[in-house]
GROMACS .gro file of C-alpha atoms in nm:
model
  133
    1UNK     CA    1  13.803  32.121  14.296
    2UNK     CA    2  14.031  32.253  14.017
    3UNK     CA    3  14.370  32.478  14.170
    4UNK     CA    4  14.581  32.625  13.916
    5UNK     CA    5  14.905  32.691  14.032
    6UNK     CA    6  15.111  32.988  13.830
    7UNK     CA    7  15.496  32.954  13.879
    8UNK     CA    8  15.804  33.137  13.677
    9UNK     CA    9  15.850  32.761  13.468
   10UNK     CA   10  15.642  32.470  13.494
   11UNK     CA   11  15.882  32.205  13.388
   12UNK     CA   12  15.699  31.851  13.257
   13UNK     CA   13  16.010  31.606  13.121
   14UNK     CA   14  15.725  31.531  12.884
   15UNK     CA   15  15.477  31.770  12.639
   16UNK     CA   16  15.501  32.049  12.661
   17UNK     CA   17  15.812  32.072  12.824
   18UNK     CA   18  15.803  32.403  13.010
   19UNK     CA   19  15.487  32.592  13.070
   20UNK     CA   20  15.378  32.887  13.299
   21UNK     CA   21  15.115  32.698  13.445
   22UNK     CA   22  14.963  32.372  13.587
   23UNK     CA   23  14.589  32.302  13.634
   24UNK     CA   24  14.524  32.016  13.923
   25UNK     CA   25  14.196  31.825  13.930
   26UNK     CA   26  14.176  31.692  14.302
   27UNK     CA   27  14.507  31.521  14.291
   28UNK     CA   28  14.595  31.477  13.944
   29UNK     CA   29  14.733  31.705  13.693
   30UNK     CA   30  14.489  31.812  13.385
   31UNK     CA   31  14.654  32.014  13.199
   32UNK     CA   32  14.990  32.241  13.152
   33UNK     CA   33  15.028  32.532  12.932
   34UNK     CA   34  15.140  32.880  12.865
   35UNK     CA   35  14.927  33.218  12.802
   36UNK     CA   36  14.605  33.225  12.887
   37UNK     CA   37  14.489  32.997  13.198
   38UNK     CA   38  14.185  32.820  13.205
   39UNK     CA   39  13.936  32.884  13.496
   40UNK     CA   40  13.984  32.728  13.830
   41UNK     CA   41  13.816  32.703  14.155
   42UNK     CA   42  14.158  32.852  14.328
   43UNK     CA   43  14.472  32.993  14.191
   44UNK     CA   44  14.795  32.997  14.414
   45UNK     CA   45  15.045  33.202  14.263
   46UNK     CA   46  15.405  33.131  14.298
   47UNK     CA   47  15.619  33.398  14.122
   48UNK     CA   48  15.977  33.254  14.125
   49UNK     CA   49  15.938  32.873  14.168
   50UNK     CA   50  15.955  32.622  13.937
   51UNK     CA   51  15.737  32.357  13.952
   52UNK     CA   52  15.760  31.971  13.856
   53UNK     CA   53  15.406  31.841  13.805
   54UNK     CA   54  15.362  31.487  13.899
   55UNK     CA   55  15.751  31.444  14.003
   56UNK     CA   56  15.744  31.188  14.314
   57UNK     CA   57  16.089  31.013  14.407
   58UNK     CA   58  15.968  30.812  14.711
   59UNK     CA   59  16.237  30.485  14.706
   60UNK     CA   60  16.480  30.359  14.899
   61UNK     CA   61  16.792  30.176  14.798
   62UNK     CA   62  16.758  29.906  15.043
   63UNK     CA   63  17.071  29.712  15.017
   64UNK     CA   64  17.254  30.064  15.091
   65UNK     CA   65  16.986  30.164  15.377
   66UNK     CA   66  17.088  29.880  15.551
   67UNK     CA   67  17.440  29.907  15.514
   68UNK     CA   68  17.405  30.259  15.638
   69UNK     CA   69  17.216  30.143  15.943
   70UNK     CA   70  17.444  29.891  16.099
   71UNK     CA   71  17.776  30.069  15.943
   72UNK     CA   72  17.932  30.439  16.042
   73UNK     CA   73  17.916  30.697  15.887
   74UNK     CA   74  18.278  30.778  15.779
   75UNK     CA   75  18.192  31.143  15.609
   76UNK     CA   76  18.361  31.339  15.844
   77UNK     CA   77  18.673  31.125  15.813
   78UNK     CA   78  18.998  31.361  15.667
   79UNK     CA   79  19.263  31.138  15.631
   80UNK     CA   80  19.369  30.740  15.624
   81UNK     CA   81  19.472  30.763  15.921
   82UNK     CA   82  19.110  30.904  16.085
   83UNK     CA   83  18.952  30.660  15.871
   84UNK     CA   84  19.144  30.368  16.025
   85UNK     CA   85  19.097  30.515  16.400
   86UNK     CA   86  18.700  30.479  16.332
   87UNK     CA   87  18.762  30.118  16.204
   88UNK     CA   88  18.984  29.994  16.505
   89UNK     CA   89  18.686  30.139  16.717
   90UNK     CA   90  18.418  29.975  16.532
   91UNK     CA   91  18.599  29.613  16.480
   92UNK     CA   92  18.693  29.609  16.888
   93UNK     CA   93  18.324  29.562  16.909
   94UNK     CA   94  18.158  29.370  16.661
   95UNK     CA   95  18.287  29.030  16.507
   96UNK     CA   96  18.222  28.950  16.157
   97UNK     CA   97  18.239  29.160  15.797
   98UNK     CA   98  18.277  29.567  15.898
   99UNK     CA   99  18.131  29.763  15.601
  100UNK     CA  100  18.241  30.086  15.550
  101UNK     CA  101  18.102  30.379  15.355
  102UNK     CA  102  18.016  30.754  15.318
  103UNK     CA  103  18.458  30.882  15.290
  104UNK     CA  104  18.552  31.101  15.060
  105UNK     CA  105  18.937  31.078  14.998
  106UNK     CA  106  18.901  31.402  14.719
  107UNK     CA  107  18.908  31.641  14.968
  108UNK     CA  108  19.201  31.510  15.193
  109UNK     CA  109  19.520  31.669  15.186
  110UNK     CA  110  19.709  31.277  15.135
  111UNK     CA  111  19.426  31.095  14.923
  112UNK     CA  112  19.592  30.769  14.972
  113UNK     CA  113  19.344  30.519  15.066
  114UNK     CA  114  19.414  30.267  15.386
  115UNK     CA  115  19.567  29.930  15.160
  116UNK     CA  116  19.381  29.597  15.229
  117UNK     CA  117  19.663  29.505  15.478
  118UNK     CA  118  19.617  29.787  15.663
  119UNK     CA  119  19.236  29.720  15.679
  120UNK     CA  120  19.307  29.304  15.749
  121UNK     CA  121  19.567  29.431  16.055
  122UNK     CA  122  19.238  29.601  16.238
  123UNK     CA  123  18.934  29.366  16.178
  124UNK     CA  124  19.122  29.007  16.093
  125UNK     CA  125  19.175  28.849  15.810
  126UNK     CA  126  18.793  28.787  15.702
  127UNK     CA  127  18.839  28.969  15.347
  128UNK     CA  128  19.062  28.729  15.227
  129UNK     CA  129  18.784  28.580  15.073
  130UNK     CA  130  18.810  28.891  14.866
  131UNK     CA  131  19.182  28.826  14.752
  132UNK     CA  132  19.272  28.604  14.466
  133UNK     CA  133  19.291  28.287  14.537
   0.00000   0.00000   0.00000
């Protein structure tokens, strides 16, 4: 079964680069162009979209999905000194490394990062490893 789908801009990242639109055979896509369409078995008509033909992004970063999973979130964190209260939490309950991510300091009044010290003084002194020796 052929569809051809009719958007505002059919971009491709390839050739043609920008159509008006994209003929699909089953599950694959047979053709883009501009003007006149070819014929089709349906036509779905989507005035205002653009459309990315074949685009699929379906990855994961694994590494950073599993620091994500076993570390929190710090987003919501505006200062140092929040970002420190989350880390005294999280170190009173785990032993070993603490990984840390998602902060923003750009939007914080003070962007002054906690210092390593700072950081040691709440979860020990296991990122010395990290100092030079």
């Amino acid at each position: 079964m052929k569809t051809l789908y009719r958007a505002s801009r059919v971009v491709t990242l390839s050739y043609p680069a920008v159509g008006e639109w994209v003929l699909v055979d089953g599950r694959h896509v047979e053709r883009v162009g501009v003007g006149e369409a070819p014929e089709a078995d349906r036509v779905v008509d989507l005035p205002g979209t653009t459309v990315l033909p074949g685009f699929v992004d379906t990855h994961v970063h694994l590494t950073g999905t599993g620091v994500h999973h076993q570390a929190p979130e710090l987003g919501s964190a505006a200062s140092a000194a929040e970002l420190l209260t989350v880390v005294r939490e999280v170190a009173a309950v785990r032993q070993g490394p603490v990984y840390l991510h998602g902060w923003d300091e750009s939007g914080w009044r003070d962007r002054t990062l906690p210092t390593l010290g700072e950081l040691d003084r709440l979860i020990g002194s296991g990122s010395q490893a990290l100092e030079p020796a």
